[in-house]
PDB file of C-alpha atoms in Angstrom:
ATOM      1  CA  UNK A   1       0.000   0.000   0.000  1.00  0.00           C
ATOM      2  CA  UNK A   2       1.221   3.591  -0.783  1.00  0.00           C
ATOM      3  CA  UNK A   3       3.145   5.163   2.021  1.00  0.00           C
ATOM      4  CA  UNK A   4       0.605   7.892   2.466  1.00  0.00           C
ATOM      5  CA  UNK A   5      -2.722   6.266   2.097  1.00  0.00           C
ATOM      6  CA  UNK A   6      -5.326   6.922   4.331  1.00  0.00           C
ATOM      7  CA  UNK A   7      -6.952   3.426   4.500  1.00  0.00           C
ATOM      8  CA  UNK A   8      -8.575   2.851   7.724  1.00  0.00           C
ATOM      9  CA  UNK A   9      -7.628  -1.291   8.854  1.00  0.00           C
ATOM     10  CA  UNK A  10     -10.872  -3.102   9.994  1.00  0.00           C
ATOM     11  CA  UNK A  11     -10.434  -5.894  12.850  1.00  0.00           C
ATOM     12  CA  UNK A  12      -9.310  -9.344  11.590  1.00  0.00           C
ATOM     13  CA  UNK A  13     -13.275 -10.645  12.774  1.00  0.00           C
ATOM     14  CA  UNK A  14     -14.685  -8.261  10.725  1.00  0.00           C
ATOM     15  CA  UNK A  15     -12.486  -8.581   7.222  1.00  0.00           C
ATOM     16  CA  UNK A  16     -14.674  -9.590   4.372  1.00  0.00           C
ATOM     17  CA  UNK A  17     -13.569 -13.831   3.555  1.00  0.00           C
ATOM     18  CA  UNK A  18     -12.445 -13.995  -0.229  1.00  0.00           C
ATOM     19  CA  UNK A  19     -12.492 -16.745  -2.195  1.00  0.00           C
ATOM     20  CA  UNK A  20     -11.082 -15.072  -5.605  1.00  0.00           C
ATOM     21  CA  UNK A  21     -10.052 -11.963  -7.159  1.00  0.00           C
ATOM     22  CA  UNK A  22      -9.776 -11.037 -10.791  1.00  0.00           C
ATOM     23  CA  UNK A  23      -7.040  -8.194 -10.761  1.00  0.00           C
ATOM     24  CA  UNK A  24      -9.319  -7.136 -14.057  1.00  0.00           C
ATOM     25  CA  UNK A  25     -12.086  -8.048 -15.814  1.00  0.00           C
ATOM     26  CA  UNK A  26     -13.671  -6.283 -18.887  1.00  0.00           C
ATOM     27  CA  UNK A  27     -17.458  -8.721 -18.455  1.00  0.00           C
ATOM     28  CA  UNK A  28     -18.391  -8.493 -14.704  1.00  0.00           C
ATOM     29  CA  UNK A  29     -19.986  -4.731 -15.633  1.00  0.00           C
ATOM     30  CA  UNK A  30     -20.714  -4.519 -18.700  1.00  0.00           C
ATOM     31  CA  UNK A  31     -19.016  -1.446 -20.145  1.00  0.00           C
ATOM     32  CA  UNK A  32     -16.568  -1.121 -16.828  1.00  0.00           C
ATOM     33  CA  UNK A  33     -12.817  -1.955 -16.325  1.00  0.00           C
ATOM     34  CA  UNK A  34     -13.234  -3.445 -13.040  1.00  0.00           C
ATOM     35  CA  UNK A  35     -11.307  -5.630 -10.962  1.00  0.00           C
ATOM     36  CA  UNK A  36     -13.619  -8.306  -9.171  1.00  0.00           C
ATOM     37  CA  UNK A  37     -13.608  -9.389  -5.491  1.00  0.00           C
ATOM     38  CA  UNK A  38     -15.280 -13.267  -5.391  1.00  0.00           C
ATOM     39  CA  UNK A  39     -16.853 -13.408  -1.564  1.00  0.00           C
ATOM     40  CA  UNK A  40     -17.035 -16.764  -0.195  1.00  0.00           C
ATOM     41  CA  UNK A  41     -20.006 -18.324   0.913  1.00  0.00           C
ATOM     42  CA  UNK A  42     -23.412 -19.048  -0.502  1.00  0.00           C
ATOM     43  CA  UNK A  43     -27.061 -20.035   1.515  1.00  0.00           C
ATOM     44  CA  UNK A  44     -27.732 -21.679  -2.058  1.00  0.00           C
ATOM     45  CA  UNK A  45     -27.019 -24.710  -3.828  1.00  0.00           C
ATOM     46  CA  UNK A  46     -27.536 -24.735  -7.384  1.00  0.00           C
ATOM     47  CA  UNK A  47     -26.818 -27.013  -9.839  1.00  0.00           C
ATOM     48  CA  UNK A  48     -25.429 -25.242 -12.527  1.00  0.00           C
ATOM     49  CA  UNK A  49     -22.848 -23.048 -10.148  1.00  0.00           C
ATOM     50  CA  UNK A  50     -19.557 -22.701 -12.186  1.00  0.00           C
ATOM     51  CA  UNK A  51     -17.746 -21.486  -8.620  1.00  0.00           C
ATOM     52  CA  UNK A  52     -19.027 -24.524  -6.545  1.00  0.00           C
ATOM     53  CA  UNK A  53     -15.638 -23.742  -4.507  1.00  0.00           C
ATOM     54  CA  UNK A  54     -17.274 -20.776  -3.134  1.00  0.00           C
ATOM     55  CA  UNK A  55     -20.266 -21.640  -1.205  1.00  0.00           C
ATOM     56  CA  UNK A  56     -19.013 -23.168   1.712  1.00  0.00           C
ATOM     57  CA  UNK A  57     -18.791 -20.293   4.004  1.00  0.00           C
ATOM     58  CA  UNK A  58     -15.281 -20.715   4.540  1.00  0.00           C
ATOM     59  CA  UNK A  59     -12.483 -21.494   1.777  1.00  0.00           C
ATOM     60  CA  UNK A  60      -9.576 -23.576   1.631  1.00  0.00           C
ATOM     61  CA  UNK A  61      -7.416 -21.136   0.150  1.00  0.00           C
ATOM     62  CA  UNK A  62      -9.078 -17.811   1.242  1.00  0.00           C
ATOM     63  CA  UNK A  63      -7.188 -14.350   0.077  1.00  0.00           C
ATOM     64  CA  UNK A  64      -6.497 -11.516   2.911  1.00  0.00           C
ATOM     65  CA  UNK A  65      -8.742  -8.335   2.494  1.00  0.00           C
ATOM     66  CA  UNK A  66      -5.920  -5.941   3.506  1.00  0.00           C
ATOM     67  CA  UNK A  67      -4.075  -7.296   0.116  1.00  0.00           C
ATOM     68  CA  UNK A  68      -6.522  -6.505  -1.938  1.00  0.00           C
ATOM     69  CA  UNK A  69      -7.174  -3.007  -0.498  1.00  0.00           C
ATOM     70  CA  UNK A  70      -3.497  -2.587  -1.252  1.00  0.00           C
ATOM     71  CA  UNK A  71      -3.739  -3.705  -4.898  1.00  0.00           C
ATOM     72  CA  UNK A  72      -6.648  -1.697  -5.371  1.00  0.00           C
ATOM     73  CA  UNK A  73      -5.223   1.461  -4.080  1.00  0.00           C
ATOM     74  CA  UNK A  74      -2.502   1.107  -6.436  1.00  0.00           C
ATOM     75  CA  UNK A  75      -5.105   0.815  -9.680  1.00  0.00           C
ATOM     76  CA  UNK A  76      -6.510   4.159  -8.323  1.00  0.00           C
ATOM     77  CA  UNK A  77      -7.444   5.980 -11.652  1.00  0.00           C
ATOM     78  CA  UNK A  78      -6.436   2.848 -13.530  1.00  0.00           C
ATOM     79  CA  UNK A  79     -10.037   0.915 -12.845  1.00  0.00           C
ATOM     80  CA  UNK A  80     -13.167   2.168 -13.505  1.00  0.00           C
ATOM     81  CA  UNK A  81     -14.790   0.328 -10.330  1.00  0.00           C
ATOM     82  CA  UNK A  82     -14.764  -2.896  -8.346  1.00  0.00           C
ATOM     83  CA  UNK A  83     -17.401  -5.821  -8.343  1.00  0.00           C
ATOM     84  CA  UNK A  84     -18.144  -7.806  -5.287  1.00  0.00           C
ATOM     85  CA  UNK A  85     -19.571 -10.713  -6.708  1.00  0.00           C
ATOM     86  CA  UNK A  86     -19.590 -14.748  -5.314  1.00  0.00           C
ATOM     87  CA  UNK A  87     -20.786 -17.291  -4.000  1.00  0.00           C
ATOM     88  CA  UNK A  88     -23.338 -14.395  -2.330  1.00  0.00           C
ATOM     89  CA  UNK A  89     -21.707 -10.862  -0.982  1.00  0.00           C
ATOM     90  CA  UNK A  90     -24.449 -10.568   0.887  1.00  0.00           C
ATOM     91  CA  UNK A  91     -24.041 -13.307   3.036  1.00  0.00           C
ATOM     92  CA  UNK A  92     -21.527 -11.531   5.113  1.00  0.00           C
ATOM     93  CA  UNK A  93     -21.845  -8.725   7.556  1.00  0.00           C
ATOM     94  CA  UNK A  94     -18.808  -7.364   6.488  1.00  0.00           C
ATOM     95  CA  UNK A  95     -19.766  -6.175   3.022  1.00  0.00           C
ATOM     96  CA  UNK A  96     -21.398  -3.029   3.725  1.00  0.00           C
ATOM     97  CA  UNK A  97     -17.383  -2.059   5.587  1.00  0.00           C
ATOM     98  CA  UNK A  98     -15.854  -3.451   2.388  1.00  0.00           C
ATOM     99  CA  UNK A  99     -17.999  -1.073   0.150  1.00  0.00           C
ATOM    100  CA  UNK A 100     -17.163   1.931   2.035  1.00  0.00           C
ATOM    101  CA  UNK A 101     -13.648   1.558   1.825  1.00  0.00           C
ATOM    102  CA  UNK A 102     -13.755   0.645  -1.894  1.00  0.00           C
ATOM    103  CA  UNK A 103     -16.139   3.940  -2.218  1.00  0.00           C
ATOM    104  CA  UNK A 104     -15.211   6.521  -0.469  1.00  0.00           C
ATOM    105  CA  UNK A 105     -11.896   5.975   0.957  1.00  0.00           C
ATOM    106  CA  UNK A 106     -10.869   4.859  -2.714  1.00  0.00           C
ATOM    107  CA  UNK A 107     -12.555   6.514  -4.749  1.00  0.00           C
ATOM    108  CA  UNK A 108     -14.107   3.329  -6.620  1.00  0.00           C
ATOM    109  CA  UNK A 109     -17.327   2.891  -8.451  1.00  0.00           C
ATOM    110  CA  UNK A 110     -18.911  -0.300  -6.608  1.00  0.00           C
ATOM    111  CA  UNK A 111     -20.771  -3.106  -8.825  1.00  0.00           C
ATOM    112  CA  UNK A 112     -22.259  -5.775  -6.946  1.00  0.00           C
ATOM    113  CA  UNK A 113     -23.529  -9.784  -7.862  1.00  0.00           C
ATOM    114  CA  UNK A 114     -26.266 -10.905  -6.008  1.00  0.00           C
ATOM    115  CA  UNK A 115     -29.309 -13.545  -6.202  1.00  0.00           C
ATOM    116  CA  UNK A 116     -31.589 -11.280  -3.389  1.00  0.00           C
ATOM    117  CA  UNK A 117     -31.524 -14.257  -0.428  1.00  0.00           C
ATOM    118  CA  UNK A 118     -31.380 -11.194   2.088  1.00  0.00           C
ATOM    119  CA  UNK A 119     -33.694  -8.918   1.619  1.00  0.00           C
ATOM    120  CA  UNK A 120     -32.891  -6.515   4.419  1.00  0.00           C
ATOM    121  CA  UNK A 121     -28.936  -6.679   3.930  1.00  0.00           C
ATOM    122  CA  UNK A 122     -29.894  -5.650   0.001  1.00  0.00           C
ATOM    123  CA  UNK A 123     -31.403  -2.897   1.503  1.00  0.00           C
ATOM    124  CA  UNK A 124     -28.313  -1.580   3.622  1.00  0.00           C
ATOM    125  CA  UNK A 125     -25.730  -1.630   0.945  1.00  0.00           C
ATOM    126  CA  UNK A 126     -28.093  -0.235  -1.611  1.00  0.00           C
ATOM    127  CA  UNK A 127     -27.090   3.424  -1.279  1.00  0.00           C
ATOM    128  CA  UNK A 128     -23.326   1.755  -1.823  1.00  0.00           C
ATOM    129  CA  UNK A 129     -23.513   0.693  -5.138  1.00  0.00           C
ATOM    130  CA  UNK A 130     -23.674   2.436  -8.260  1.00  0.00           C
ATOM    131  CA  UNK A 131     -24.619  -1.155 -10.540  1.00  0.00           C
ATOM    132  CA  UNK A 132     -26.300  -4.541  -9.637  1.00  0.00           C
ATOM    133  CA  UNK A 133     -25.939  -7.266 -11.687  1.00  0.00           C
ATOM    134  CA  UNK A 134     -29.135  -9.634  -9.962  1.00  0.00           C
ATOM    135  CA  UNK A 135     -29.730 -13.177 -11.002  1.00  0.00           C
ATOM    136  CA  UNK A 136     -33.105 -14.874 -11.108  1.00  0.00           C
ATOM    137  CA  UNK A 137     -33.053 -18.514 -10.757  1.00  0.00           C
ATOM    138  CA  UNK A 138     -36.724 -19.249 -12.032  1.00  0.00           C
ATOM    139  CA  UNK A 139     -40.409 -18.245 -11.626  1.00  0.00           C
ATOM    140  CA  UNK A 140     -40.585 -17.601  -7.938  1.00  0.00           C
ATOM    141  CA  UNK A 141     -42.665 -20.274  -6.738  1.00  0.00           C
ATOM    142  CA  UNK A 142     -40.466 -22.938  -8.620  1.00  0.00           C
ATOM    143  CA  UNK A 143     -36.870 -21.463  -6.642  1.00  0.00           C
ATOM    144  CA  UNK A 144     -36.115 -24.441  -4.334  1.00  0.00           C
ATOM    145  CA  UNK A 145     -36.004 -26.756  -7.453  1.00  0.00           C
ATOM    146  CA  UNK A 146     -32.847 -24.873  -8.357  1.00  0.00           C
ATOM    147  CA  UNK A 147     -31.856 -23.555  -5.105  1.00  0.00           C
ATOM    148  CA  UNK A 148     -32.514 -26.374  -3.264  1.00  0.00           C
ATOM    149  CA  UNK A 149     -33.579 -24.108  -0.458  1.00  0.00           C
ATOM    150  CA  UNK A 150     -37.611 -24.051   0.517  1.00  0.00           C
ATOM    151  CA  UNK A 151     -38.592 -20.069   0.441  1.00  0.00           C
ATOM    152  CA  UNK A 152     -35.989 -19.253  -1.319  1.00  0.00           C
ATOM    153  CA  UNK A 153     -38.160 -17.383  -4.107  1.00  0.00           C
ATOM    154  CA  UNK A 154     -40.003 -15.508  -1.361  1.00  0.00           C
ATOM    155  CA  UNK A 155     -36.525 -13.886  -0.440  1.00  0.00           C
ATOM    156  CA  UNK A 156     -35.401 -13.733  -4.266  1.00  0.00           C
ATOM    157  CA  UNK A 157     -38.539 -11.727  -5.054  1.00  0.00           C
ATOM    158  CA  UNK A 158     -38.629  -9.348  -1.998  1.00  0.00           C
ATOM    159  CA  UNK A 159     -35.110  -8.646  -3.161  1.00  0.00           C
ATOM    160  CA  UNK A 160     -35.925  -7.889  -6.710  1.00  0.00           C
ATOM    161  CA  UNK A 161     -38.893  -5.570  -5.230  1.00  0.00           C
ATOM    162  CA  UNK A 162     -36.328  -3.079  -3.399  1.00  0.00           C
ATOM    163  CA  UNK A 163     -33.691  -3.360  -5.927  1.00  0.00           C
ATOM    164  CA  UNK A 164     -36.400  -1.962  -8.861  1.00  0.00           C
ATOM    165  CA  UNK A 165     -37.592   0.465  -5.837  1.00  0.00           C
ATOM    166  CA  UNK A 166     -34.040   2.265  -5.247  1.00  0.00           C
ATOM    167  CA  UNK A 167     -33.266   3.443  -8.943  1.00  0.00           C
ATOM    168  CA  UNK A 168     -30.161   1.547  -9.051  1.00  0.00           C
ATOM    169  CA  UNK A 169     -29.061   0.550 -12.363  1.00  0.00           C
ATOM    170  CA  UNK A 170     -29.398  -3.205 -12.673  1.00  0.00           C
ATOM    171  CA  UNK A 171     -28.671  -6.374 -15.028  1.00  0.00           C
ATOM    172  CA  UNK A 172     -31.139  -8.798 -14.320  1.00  0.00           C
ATOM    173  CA  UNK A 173     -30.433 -11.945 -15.836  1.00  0.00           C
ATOM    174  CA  UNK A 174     -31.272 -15.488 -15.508  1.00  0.00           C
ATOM    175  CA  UNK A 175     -28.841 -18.340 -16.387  1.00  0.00           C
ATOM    176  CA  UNK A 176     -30.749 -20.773 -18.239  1.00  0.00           C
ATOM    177  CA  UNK A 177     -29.963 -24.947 -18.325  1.00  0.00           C
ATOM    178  CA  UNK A 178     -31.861 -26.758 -20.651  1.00  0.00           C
ATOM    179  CA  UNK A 179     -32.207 -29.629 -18.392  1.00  0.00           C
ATOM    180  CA  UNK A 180     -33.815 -26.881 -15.778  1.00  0.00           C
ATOM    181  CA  UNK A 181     -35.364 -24.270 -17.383  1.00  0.00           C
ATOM    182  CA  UNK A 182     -37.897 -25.174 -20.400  1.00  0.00           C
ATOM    183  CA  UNK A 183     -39.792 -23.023 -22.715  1.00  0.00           C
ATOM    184  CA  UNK A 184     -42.891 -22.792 -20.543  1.00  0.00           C
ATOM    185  CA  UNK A 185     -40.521 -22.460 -17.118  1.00  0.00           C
ATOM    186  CA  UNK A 186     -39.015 -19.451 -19.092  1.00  0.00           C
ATOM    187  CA  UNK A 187     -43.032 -18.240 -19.683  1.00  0.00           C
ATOM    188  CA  UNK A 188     -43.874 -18.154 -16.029  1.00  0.00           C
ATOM    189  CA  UNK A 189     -40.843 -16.633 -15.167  1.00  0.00           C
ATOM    190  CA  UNK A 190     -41.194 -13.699 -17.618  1.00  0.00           C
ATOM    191  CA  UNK A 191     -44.988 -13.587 -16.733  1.00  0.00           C
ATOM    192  CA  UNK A 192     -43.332 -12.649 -12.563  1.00  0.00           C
ATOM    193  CA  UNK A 193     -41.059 -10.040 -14.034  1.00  0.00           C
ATOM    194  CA  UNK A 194     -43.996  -8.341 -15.682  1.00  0.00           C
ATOM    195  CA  UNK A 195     -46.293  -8.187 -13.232  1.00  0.00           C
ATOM    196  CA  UNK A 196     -43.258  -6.396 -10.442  1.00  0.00           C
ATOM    197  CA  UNK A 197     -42.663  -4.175 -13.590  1.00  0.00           C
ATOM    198  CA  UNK A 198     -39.387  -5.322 -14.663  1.00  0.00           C
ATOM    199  CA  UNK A 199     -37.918  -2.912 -17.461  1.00  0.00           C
ATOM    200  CA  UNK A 200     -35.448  -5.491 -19.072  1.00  0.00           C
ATOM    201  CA  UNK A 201     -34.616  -9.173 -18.671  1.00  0.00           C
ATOM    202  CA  UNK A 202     -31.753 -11.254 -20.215  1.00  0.00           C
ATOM    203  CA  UNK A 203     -31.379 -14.824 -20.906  1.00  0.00           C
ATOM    204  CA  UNK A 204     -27.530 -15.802 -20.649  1.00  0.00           C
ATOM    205  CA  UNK A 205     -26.506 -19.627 -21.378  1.00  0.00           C
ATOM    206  CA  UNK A 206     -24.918 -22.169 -18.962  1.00  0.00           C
ATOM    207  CA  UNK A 207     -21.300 -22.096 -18.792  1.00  0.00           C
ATOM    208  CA  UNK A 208     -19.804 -25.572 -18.032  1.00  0.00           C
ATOM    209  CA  UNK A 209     -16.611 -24.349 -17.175  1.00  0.00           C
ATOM    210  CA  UNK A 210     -16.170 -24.940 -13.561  1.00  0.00           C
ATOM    211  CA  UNK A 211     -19.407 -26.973 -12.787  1.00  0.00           C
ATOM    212  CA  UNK A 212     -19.144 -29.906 -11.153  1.00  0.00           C
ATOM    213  CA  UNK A 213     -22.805 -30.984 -11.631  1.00  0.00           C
ATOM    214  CA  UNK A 214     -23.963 -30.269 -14.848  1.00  0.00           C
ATOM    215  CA  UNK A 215     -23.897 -34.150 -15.898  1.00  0.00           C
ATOM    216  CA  UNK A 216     -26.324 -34.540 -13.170  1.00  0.00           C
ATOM    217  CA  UNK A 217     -28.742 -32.452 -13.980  1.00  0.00           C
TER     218      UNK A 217
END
């Protein structure tokens, strides 16, 4: 880290647990030269997750916070902004910390990844980020067939609600496996984004790379 940087140190408890970083990355915000901070830990279980590594909450190989606060505040000027993507950012109570240093003690742009399973922490880190790429699994009442997690729509949905309430400027996007998503589960879903008023939806294909499941499905 520079000699004179101002970067406040958070305690060791409260550092945000990474499980990857992409020094840069030209497709985790579209039209952004970011460099991409992969949280570890996810509540869900899908089938076609190309990070698998990264939903236990802990990892084997997990990468120190203060590190990448020091490579970042090199690339000041050099990146456009910084993702926090996953597993599921907003699993951890540290995020929200993370942000703020990335924002305003940086100077970053802030992108965030997230599938909506908590509501209420969506909420707090809202005014944080300037882009949210969100990913819906499904209709919402068919979400624990992918997520393998009962209720898990109910959250996803609540999510989407405040999300399309704040104004932020969003992705939304829904990773579609032909062995999961048909033609008519692709109808219902659409039908659900309608109805809460969604503006644009995009369909992006399963990437194998990574997955250790897709032969299962």
């Amino acid at each position: 880290m520079s000699a004179g940087s101002s970067l406040k140190r958070a305690p060791r408890s409260a550092e945000l647990r990474i499980g990857g970083f992409a020094r840069l990355s030209t497709c985790d915000w579209p039209g952004e030269l970011v460099a991409t901070v992969f949280c570890q830990g996810c509540p869900w279980s899908c089938g076609y997750c190309h990070n698998p590594h990264l939903i236990p909450p802990r990892g084997e190989s997990e990468i120190a916070w203060p590190d990448v606060l020091s490579f970042l505040d090199s690339r000041r000027s050099l990146l456009d902004g910084v993702v926090f993507s996953g597993g599921e950012p907003t699993l951890q109570a540290a995020l929200p910390d993370a942000m703020r240093a990335v924002r305003r003690e940086l100077g970053f742009r802030v992108g965030l990844h997230t599938a909506g399973p908590y509501p209420t922490r969506l909420s707090a880190v809202l005014p944080l980020v300037d882009w949210i790429g969100f990913d819906v699994k499904a209709a919402f009442d068919d979400y624990a067939r992918i997520t393998g997690v009962i209720g898990s729509g109910i959250k996803a949905k609540a999510s989407l609600v405040r999300l399309l309430e704040s104004g932020v400027a969003c992705d939304i996007r829904t990773t579609v496996h032909d062995a999961l998503l048909d033609r008519s589960d692709l109808a219902r879903l659409a039908s659900d984004l309608v109805a809460l008023g969604v503006p644009a939806h995009r369909l992006q294909p399963f990437r194998a790379a990574g997955c250790t499941t897709a032969s299962l499905l």
